């Protein structure tokens, strides 16, 4: 695993951004390891599931936007350096009315209706203090579809997390969001603070005027990497268990001084090399488990679970015959910000399905304590690629060693900092859990007694009709 990861997380691969040359090289490398291990190609003689996607990049070429509070001299000419765009088409506005969604005004947020904001430009703020109010308002905004939503973010808290580009799946427009403009800087904050909540009085309507070019769209082909270990039981081998991880990471920072490359050794190079290593181990067994095992690495997790979502909508193996997905995230670093994590692993959605009991049994046999993280178990269930499969009904959990570690999403996440002995120990538990799930008479089940599983259980029961 040290050998595999020293390549996959090397500077040469430039942080495995989706899409990038580095990501493509990583995909070829993973496929080569699956081939060497003796896995069957997952898709029509090939290890690649090709996913045609569109990269959408904002264009700032003819950017020109001016906000007005209505009174004389009360204008904000937007500097494109302060603007982060997320548009689907060109924007042309001629005194379009502004609606200030003032999050400090609980009553305004609570009574917000689609009719109030339809055809208007909603201006609101990114303020962690009002996170739950913004989420509540977003539910209305999603159906109301305002012309544009402007998010005032003086400190750049949200803006710095916005990727420079985003991905669209041509056959799943639900991936693309509604038009949004995030504004950083003091000038925007001052303009916003002085604006009246709701729609300003008819005599002095606040408005926005200007033009932004349509984003630039480029077609790309992205790849999930899939290998199959065929099961040994004629009656059960057409069902499968999945072991997955994401092989992409964040790419590179803009050119400046020092290290630019987000190597992503722990996130999620560690999961990727573990998938490869468990594939090698189980492919070498004389007696294979009864069900088949699908080994898979996804692109685009960091862009919003795009690769796994693509797979869930274009499954290689029928979903109603897919018994479970065990997903691996951050299994290499033991120096968690919560303290050392030796011979320890946790699962998200700990009380969501039987996967937990299989992993616990395997942990007991291999000396790895499988514990529930009180705060993160449920909170992180939707944070990785297990969610995409859960949403189409497949019992799915993510196993991790550390949720947070000193170099998380930083350029210092490098392969030298991995605890390889501990990762090997955890992976023995993973391999055994996978074997037990694949060898069991009974398929893995969702825990229907837990109300949080309701949407996934519903999809689980509908799977046969897909
Ligand atoms: Zn990750």
Coordinates of C-alpha atoms and ligand atoms in Angstrom, one line a residue:
X1 CA 0.0 0.0 0.0
X2 CA 2.9 2.3 0.7
X3 CA 4.1 1.6 -2.9
X4 CA 0.7 2.3 -4.4
X5 CA 0.1 5.4 -2.4
X6 CA 3.5 6.9 -3.0
X7 CA 2.5 6.9 -6.7
X8 CA -1.2 7.9 -6.5
X9 CA -0.5 10.7 -4.1
X10 CA 2.7 11.9 -5.8
X11 CA 3.1 15.4 -7.1
X12 CA 3.1 14.1 -10.6
X13 CA -0.7 13.4 -10.4
X14 CA -1.3 17.0 -9.4
X15 CA -3.9 16.3 -6.8
X16 CA -6.2 14.2 -9.0
X17 CA -8.7 16.9 -9.7
X18 CA -12.0 16.0 -11.6
X19 CA -11.3 16.2 -14.5
X20 CA -7.5 16.2 -15.0
X21 CA -4.6 14.3 -16.5
X22 CA -3.6 13.3 -13.0
X23 CA -7.1 11.7 -12.4
X24 CA -6.8 9.8 -15.7
X25 CA -3.4 8.5 -14.8
X26 CA -4.7 7.4 -11.4
X27 CA -7.6 5.5 -13.2
X28 CA -5.1 3.7 -15.4
X29 CA -3.0 2.7 -12.5
X30 CA -6.0 1.4 -10.5
X31 CA -7.2 -0.6 -13.5
X32 CA -3.7 -2.1 -13.9
X33 CA -3.7 -3.2 -10.3
X34 CA -7.2 -4.8 -10.7
X35 CA -5.9 -6.6 -13.8
X36 CA -2.8 -7.8 -12.0
X37 CA -5.0 -9.0 -9.1
X38 CA -7.0 -11.1 -11.5
X39 CA -10.3 -9.3 -11.2
X40 CA -12.7 -9.5 -14.1
X41 CA -13.2 -6.2 -16.0
X42 CA -16.5 -4.6 -14.7
X43 CA -17.8 -3.2 -18.0
X44 CA -17.9 -4.9 -21.3
X45 CA -14.3 -6.2 -21.2
X46 CA -13.0 -3.0 -19.6
X47 CA -12.3 -1.7 -16.1
X48 CA -13.7 1.7 -16.9
X49 CA -17.2 2.9 -16.6
X50 CA -17.2 5.9 -18.9
X51 CA -19.3 8.8 -17.8
X52 CA -19.8 11.6 -20.3
X53 CA -20.0 14.8 -18.3
X54 CA -19.9 18.5 -19.0
X55 CA -17.5 20.9 -17.3
X56 CA -19.0 24.2 -16.7
X57 CA -16.6 27.1 -16.1
X58 CA -17.8 30.7 -15.3
X59 CA -16.8 33.4 -17.8
X60 CA -15.8 36.8 -16.4
X61 CA -15.0 38.3 -19.8
X62 CA -17.8 40.8 -20.1
X63 CA -18.8 41.0 -16.5
X64 CA -20.8 44.1 -15.6
X65 CA -23.1 44.3 -12.6
X66 CA -24.5 47.2 -10.6
X67 CA -26.7 47.0 -7.6
X68 CA -28.8 50.0 -6.5
X69 CA -30.6 50.6 -3.2
X70 CA -32.9 53.1 -5.0
X71 CA -31.6 56.3 -3.5
X72 CA -29.0 58.6 -5.2
X73 CA -25.4 57.5 -4.9
X74 CA -26.4 54.3 -3.1
X75 CA -24.9 51.9 -5.6
X76 CA -22.5 48.9 -5.6
X77 CA -20.5 48.3 -8.8
X78 CA -19.4 44.7 -8.4
X79 CA -15.7 44.0 -8.9
X80 CA -15.4 40.7 -10.7
X81 CA -12.6 39.8 -8.3
X82 CA -15.2 39.8 -5.5
X83 CA -17.7 37.6 -7.5
X84 CA -17.9 33.8 -7.5
X85 CA -20.4 32.8 -10.3
X86 CA -22.5 29.7 -10.6
X87 CA -24.7 30.2 -13.6
X88 CA -26.3 27.9 -16.2
X89 CA -26.8 30.6 -18.9
X90 CA -26.0 34.3 -19.6
X91 CA -27.5 36.8 -17.3
X92 CA -29.1 40.0 -18.5
X93 CA -30.8 42.2 -16.0
X94 CA -32.4 45.6 -16.4
X95 CA -33.4 47.0 -13.1
X96 CA -34.5 43.6 -11.8
X97 CA -36.1 44.1 -8.3
X98 CA -34.0 43.0 -5.3
X99 CA -35.6 41.1 -2.5
X100 CA -33.5 41.2 0.7
X101 CA -34.0 37.9 2.6
X102 CA -32.8 39.2 5.9
X103 CA -31.8 36.2 8.0
X104 CA -31.8 38.2 11.2
X105 CA -35.6 38.6 10.7
X106 CA -37.0 35.2 11.9
X107 CA -40.5 36.2 10.9
X108 CA -39.6 37.1 7.4
X109 CA -37.8 33.8 6.9
X110 CA -40.6 31.8 8.5
X111 CA -43.3 33.4 6.4
X112 CA -41.4 33.4 3.1
X113 CA -43.4 32.2 0.1
X114 CA -42.5 31.4 -3.4
X115 CA -44.7 34.2 -4.7
X116 CA -42.6 36.8 -2.9
X117 CA -39.4 36.0 -4.7
X118 CA -40.6 34.7 -8.1
X119 CA -39.0 36.7 -10.9
X120 CA -36.9 38.7 -8.4
X121 CA -33.2 38.7 -7.4
X122 CA -32.9 37.4 -3.9
X123 CA -30.1 38.9 -1.9
X124 CA -29.1 37.2 1.4
X125 CA -26.0 36.6 3.5
X126 CA -23.8 33.6 4.3
X127 CA -23.6 33.7 8.1
X128 CA -22.9 30.5 10.0
X129 CA -25.0 32.1 12.8
X130 CA -28.1 31.7 10.6
X131 CA -27.3 28.4 9.0
X132 CA -30.6 26.7 9.8
X133 CA -32.6 29.7 8.6
X134 CA -30.7 29.8 5.4
X135 CA -31.4 26.0 4.9
X136 CA -35.1 26.6 5.6
X137 CA -35.2 29.5 3.1
X138 CA -33.4 27.4 0.5
X139 CA -36.2 24.9 0.5
X140 CA -38.6 27.7 -0.6
X141 CA -36.0 29.1 -3.1
X142 CA -35.5 25.7 -4.8
X143 CA -39.2 25.7 -5.9
X144 CA -39.6 29.4 -6.4
X145 CA -36.6 29.6 -8.7
X146 CA -35.7 33.3 -8.4
X147 CA -33.9 34.9 -11.3
X148 CA -30.7 34.9 -9.3
X149 CA -29.7 34.4 -5.7
X150 CA -26.9 36.7 -4.4
X151 CA -25.1 35.4 -1.3
X152 CA -23.2 38.2 0.5
X153 CA -20.1 36.5 2.1
X154 CA -17.8 39.3 3.4
X155 CA -15.2 36.9 4.8
X156 CA -15.3 34.6 1.9
X157 CA -16.2 31.6 4.1
X158 CA -18.5 30.1 1.5
X159 CA -16.8 31.6 -1.6
X160 CA -13.5 29.8 -0.8
X161 CA -15.2 26.5 -0.9
X162 CA -16.7 27.0 -4.3
X163 CA -14.9 25.0 -6.9
X164 CA -13.6 27.0 -10.0
X165 CA -15.7 24.7 -12.2
X166 CA -18.5 22.3 -11.7
X167 CA -19.7 19.2 -13.5
X168 CA -23.0 18.5 -15.2
X169 CA -24.3 15.2 -16.2
X170 CA -26.0 15.5 -19.5
X171 CA -28.7 13.0 -18.6
X172 CA -29.3 14.2 -15.1
X173 CA -30.0 17.9 -15.0
X174 CA -30.9 17.7 -11.3
X175 CA -27.2 17.9 -10.6
X176 CA -27.0 21.5 -11.8
X177 CA -28.2 24.1 -9.4
X178 CA -30.0 27.4 -9.8
X179 CA -28.1 30.6 -10.7
X180 CA -26.1 32.0 -7.8
X181 CA -23.6 34.8 -7.2
X182 CA -21.4 34.9 -4.1
X183 CA -20.1 38.3 -3.2
X184 CA -17.1 38.8 -1.0
X185 CA -15.6 42.0 0.4
X186 CA -16.5 44.9 2.5
X187 CA -18.3 46.9 -0.1
X188 CA -20.9 44.2 -0.6
X189 CA -21.3 43.8 3.2
X190 CA -22.0 47.6 3.6
X191 CA -24.5 47.6 0.7
X192 CA -26.3 44.7 2.2
X193 CA -26.4 46.1 5.7
X194 CA -28.0 49.3 4.5
X195 CA -30.6 47.5 2.4
X196 CA -34.2 47.3 3.8
X197 CA -35.6 43.7 4.4
X198 CA -38.0 42.3 1.8
X199 CA -38.8 44.5 -1.2
X200 CA -38.0 48.1 -0.7
X201 CA -40.8 50.7 -0.9
X202 CA -42.4 51.1 -4.4
X203 CA -41.1 54.7 -4.7
X204 CA -37.4 53.7 -4.4
X205 CA -37.1 50.1 -5.6
X206 CA -33.7 48.4 -5.0
X207 CA -32.6 46.7 -8.2
X208 CA -29.8 45.2 -10.1
X209 CA -28.7 45.9 -13.7
X210 CA -26.0 44.4 -15.9
X211 CA -24.7 41.5 -17.9
X212 CA -22.7 38.3 -17.3
X213 CA -21.6 35.9 -20.1
X214 CA -22.9 32.4 -20.3
X215 CA -20.5 29.9 -18.7
X216 CA -18.1 28.0 -21.0
X217 CA -19.1 24.3 -21.4
X218 CA -16.7 21.5 -22.3
X219 CA -17.5 17.9 -22.8
X220 CA -15.3 15.5 -20.9
X221 CA -15.2 11.7 -20.3
X222 CA -14.8 10.7 -16.7
X223 CA -14.3 7.2 -15.4
X224 CA -15.2 5.0 -12.4
X225 CA -12.9 2.0 -12.2
X226 CA -14.7 -1.4 -11.7
X227 CA -13.4 -4.9 -11.2
X228 CA -15.4 -8.0 -10.3
X229 CA -14.5 -11.0 -8.2
X230 CA -17.0 -13.6 -9.3
X231 CA -18.7 -15.5 -6.4
X232 CA -18.5 -19.3 -6.0
X233 CA -22.2 -20.2 -5.4
X234 CA -24.3 -20.7 -8.5
X235 CA -27.4 -19.5 -6.7
X236 CA -25.9 -16.4 -5.0
X237 CA -23.2 -15.3 -7.4
X238 CA -25.5 -13.0 -9.4
X239 CA -25.8 -10.9 -6.2
X240 CA -22.9 -8.7 -5.1
X241 CA -21.3 -6.7 -2.3
X242 CA -19.4 -3.5 -3.2
X243 CA -16.2 -2.2 -1.7
X244 CA -15.6 1.4 -2.8
X245 CA -13.5 4.6 -2.3
X246 CA -13.1 7.8 -4.2
X247 CA -9.8 8.3 -6.2
X248 CA -10.2 12.0 -6.9
X249 CA -9.1 14.9 -4.8
X250 CA -8.9 18.7 -4.9
X251 CA -6.3 19.3 -7.6
X252 CA -4.0 22.3 -7.2
X253 CA -4.2 25.8 -5.7
X254 CA -3.7 28.8 -7.9
X255 CA 0.0 29.5 -8.6
X256 CA 1.7 31.4 -5.8
X257 CA 4.5 30.5 -3.5
X258 CA 5.2 27.1 -2.0
X259 CA 3.4 23.7 -2.3
X260 CA 0.4 24.0 -4.6
X261 CA -0.6 20.3 -4.8
X262 CA -3.4 18.8 -2.8
X263 CA -2.0 15.2 -2.7
X264 CA -5.0 13.6 -1.0
X265 CA -3.0 10.7 0.4
X266 CA -5.4 10.1 3.3
X267 CA -8.4 11.6 1.5
X268 CA -9.0 9.3 -0.2
X269 CA -5.8 7.7 -1.5
X270 CA -5.9 5.6 1.6
X271 CA -9.3 4.2 0.7
X272 CA -8.3 3.7 -2.9
X273 CA -5.1 1.7 -2.1
X274 CA -7.2 -0.3 0.5
X275 CA -9.7 -1.3 -2.2
X276 CA -6.8 -2.5 -4.4
X277 CA -5.2 -4.4 -1.5
X278 CA -8.4 -6.1 -0.3
X279 CA -9.0 -7.0 -4.0
X280 CA -5.6 -8.7 -4.2
X281 CA -6.1 -10.5 -0.9
X282 CA -9.6 -11.9 -1.7
X283 CA -8.7 -12.7 -5.3
X284 CA -5.9 -14.9 -4.0
X285 CA -8.3 -17.1 -1.9
X286 CA -8.7 -20.7 -2.9
X287 CA -12.3 -20.7 -1.8
X288 CA -14.1 -17.6 -2.9
X289 CA -17.1 -16.2 -1.0
X290 CA -20.5 -17.2 -2.4
X291 CA -21.6 -13.8 -3.6
X292 CA -19.7 -11.7 -6.1
X293 CA -17.7 -8.7 -5.0
X294 CA -17.5 -5.4 -6.9
X295 CA -14.4 -3.4 -6.3
X296 CA -14.8 0.2 -7.4
X297 CA -13.2 3.6 -7.2
X298 CA -15.2 6.7 -8.0
X299 CA -14.3 10.1 -9.6
X300 CA -15.8 13.4 -8.5
X301 CA -16.5 12.8 -4.8
X302 CA -15.0 16.2 -4.0
X303 CA -17.3 17.8 -6.6
X304 CA -20.4 16.5 -4.7
X305 CA -20.4 12.7 -5.0
X306 CA -20.8 13.0 -8.8
X307 CA -19.1 9.7 -9.7
X308 CA -21.0 7.6 -7.3
X309 CA -24.2 9.4 -8.3
X310 CA -23.5 8.6 -11.9
X311 CA -23.0 4.9 -11.0
X312 CA -26.2 4.8 -9.0
X313 CA -28.1 6.0 -12.1
X314 CA -26.1 3.7 -14.4
X315 CA -25.4 0.6 -12.3
X316 CA -23.1 -2.0 -13.8
X317 CA -24.6 -4.6 -11.5
X318 CA -28.4 -4.6 -11.1
X319 CA -29.3 -2.6 -8.0
X320 CA -31.8 -5.2 -6.7
X321 CA -29.0 -7.7 -6.7
X322 CA -26.6 -5.4 -5.0
X323 CA -26.6 -6.5 -1.4
X324 CA -24.5 -3.8 0.3
X325 CA -21.8 -1.1 -0.2
X326 CA -19.0 -0.6 2.2
X327 CA -17.2 2.7 1.4
X328 CA -13.8 3.6 2.7
X329 CA -12.7 7.2 3.7
X330 CA -9.6 8.3 5.4
X331 CA -8.4 5.0 6.7
X332 CA -4.7 5.8 6.7
X333 CA -4.0 8.6 9.2
X334 CA -4.2 7.8 12.9
X335 CA -3.4 11.3 14.1
X336 CA -7.0 12.5 14.4
X337 CA -7.7 15.9 15.8
X338 CA -9.6 14.0 18.5
X339 CA -6.5 12.1 19.5
X340 CA -4.7 8.9 18.3
X341 CA -6.9 6.3 16.6
X342 CA -5.0 3.0 16.8
X343 CA -6.8 -0.2 16.1
X344 CA -10.0 1.8 15.9
X345 CA -12.5 2.4 13.1
X346 CA -15.9 3.9 12.9
X347 CA -18.9 3.7 10.6
X348 CA -21.2 6.5 9.4
X349 CA -24.9 5.5 9.8
X350 CA -23.8 3.2 12.5
X351 CA -27.4 2.2 13.4
X352 CA -28.7 2.3 9.8
X353 CA -28.0 -1.3 8.6
X354 CA -26.6 -4.7 9.3
X355 CA -23.3 -3.7 7.7
X356 CA -22.2 -2.6 11.2
X357 CA -22.7 -6.0 12.8
X358 CA -20.6 -7.7 10.0
X359 CA -17.8 -5.1 10.5
X360 CA -18.0 -5.5 14.3
X361 CA -17.6 -9.3 14.0
X362 CA -14.7 -8.9 11.6
X363 CA -13.2 -6.3 13.9
X364 CA -13.5 -8.6 16.9
X365 CA -11.5 -11.3 15.0
X366 CA -8.8 -9.0 13.8
X367 CA -8.3 -6.7 16.8
X368 CA -10.0 -3.6 15.5
X369 CA -12.5 -1.8 17.8
X370 CA -15.5 -0.7 15.7
X371 CA -17.2 2.1 17.6
X372 CA -20.0 4.5 17.1
X373 CA -19.0 8.2 16.9
X374 CA -21.8 9.9 18.9
X375 CA -21.8 13.1 17.0
X376 CA -20.6 12.2 13.5
X377 CA -22.2 8.8 12.9
X378 CA -25.4 10.2 11.5
X379 CA -24.2 13.7 10.6
X380 CA -21.6 12.3 8.2
X381 CA -23.8 9.7 6.6
X382 CA -24.5 12.0 3.7
X383 CA -20.9 13.2 3.3
X384 CA -19.5 10.5 1.1
X385 CA -20.2 8.1 -1.7
X386 CA -22.3 5.7 0.4
X387 CA -25.1 8.2 0.2
X388 CA -25.5 7.8 -3.6
X389 CA -26.1 4.1 -3.3
X390 CA -28.3 4.5 -0.2
X391 CA -30.5 6.8 -2.1
X392 CA -31.2 4.1 -4.6
X393 CA -31.9 1.6 -1.8
X394 CA -28.6 -0.3 -1.4
X395 CA -27.6 -0.6 2.3
X396 CA -24.4 1.5 2.5
X397 CA -22.1 2.8 5.1
X398 CA -18.7 4.5 5.2
X399 CA -15.8 3.2 7.3
X400 CA -13.2 5.8 8.5
X401 CA -10.4 5.9 11.0
X402 CA -10.3 9.7 11.4
X403 CA -13.0 12.2 10.5
X404 CA -10.6 15.2 10.9
X405 CA -6.8 15.3 10.8
X406 CA -4.3 18.1 10.7
X407 CA -3.8 18.1 6.9
X408 CA -7.5 17.6 6.0
X409 CA -8.1 19.3 2.6
X410 CA -4.7 20.9 2.8
X411 CA -1.5 20.5 0.7
X412 CA 0.2 18.6 3.5
X413 CA -1.9 15.4 3.1
X414 CA 1.0 13.4 1.9
X415 CA 1.8 9.7 1.7
X416 CA 4.7 9.8 4.2
X417 CA 2.2 10.6 7.0
X418 CA 0.1 7.5 6.7
X419 CA 0.3 4.8 9.4
X420 CA 0.7 1.8 7.1
X421 CA 0.7 -0.8 9.9
X422 CA -2.5 0.4 11.3
X423 CA -4.1 0.7 7.9
X424 CA -3.2 -2.9 7.1
X425 CA -4.8 -4.0 10.4
X426 CA -8.0 -2.1 9.6
X427 CA -8.0 -3.5 6.1
X428 CA -7.9 -7.0 7.4
X429 CA -11.1 -6.2 9.3
X430 CA -12.6 -4.7 6.1
X431 CA -11.6 -7.7 4.0
X432 CA -13.1 -10.1 6.5
X433 CA -16.3 -8.1 6.8
X434 CA -16.7 -8.1 3.1
X435 CA -16.1 -11.8 3.0
X436 CA -18.7 -12.4 5.7
X437 CA -21.3 -10.2 3.9
X438 CA -20.5 -12.0 0.6
X439 CA -20.7 -15.4 2.1
X440 CA -23.9 -15.0 4.1
X441 CA -27.2 -16.8 3.3
X442 CA -29.1 -13.6 4.2
X443 CA -28.6 -10.4 2.3
X444 CA -27.7 -7.3 4.4
X445 CA -30.7 -5.4 5.6
X446 CA -31.5 -1.8 6.5
X447 CA -32.5 -1.2 10.1
X448 CA -36.1 -0.4 9.5
X449 CA -36.7 0.4 13.2
X450 CA -34.5 3.5 12.8
X451 CA -36.7 6.3 11.4
X452 CA -33.7 8.0 9.8
X453 CA -33.5 5.1 7.3
X454 CA -37.0 5.7 6.0
X455 CA -36.1 7.3 2.6
X456 CA -33.5 4.6 1.9
X457 CA -35.8 1.7 3.0
X458 CA -38.5 3.1 0.6
X459 CA -36.0 3.1 -2.3
X460 CA -34.9 -0.4 -1.1
X461 CA -38.4 -1.7 -1.5
X462 CA -38.8 -0.1 -4.9
X463 CA -35.5 -1.4 -6.3
X464 CA -37.1 -4.3 -8.2
X465 CA -39.1 -1.8 -10.3
X466 CA -36.1 0.1 -11.5
Ligands
LIG1 ZN1 -12.9 11.9 1.0

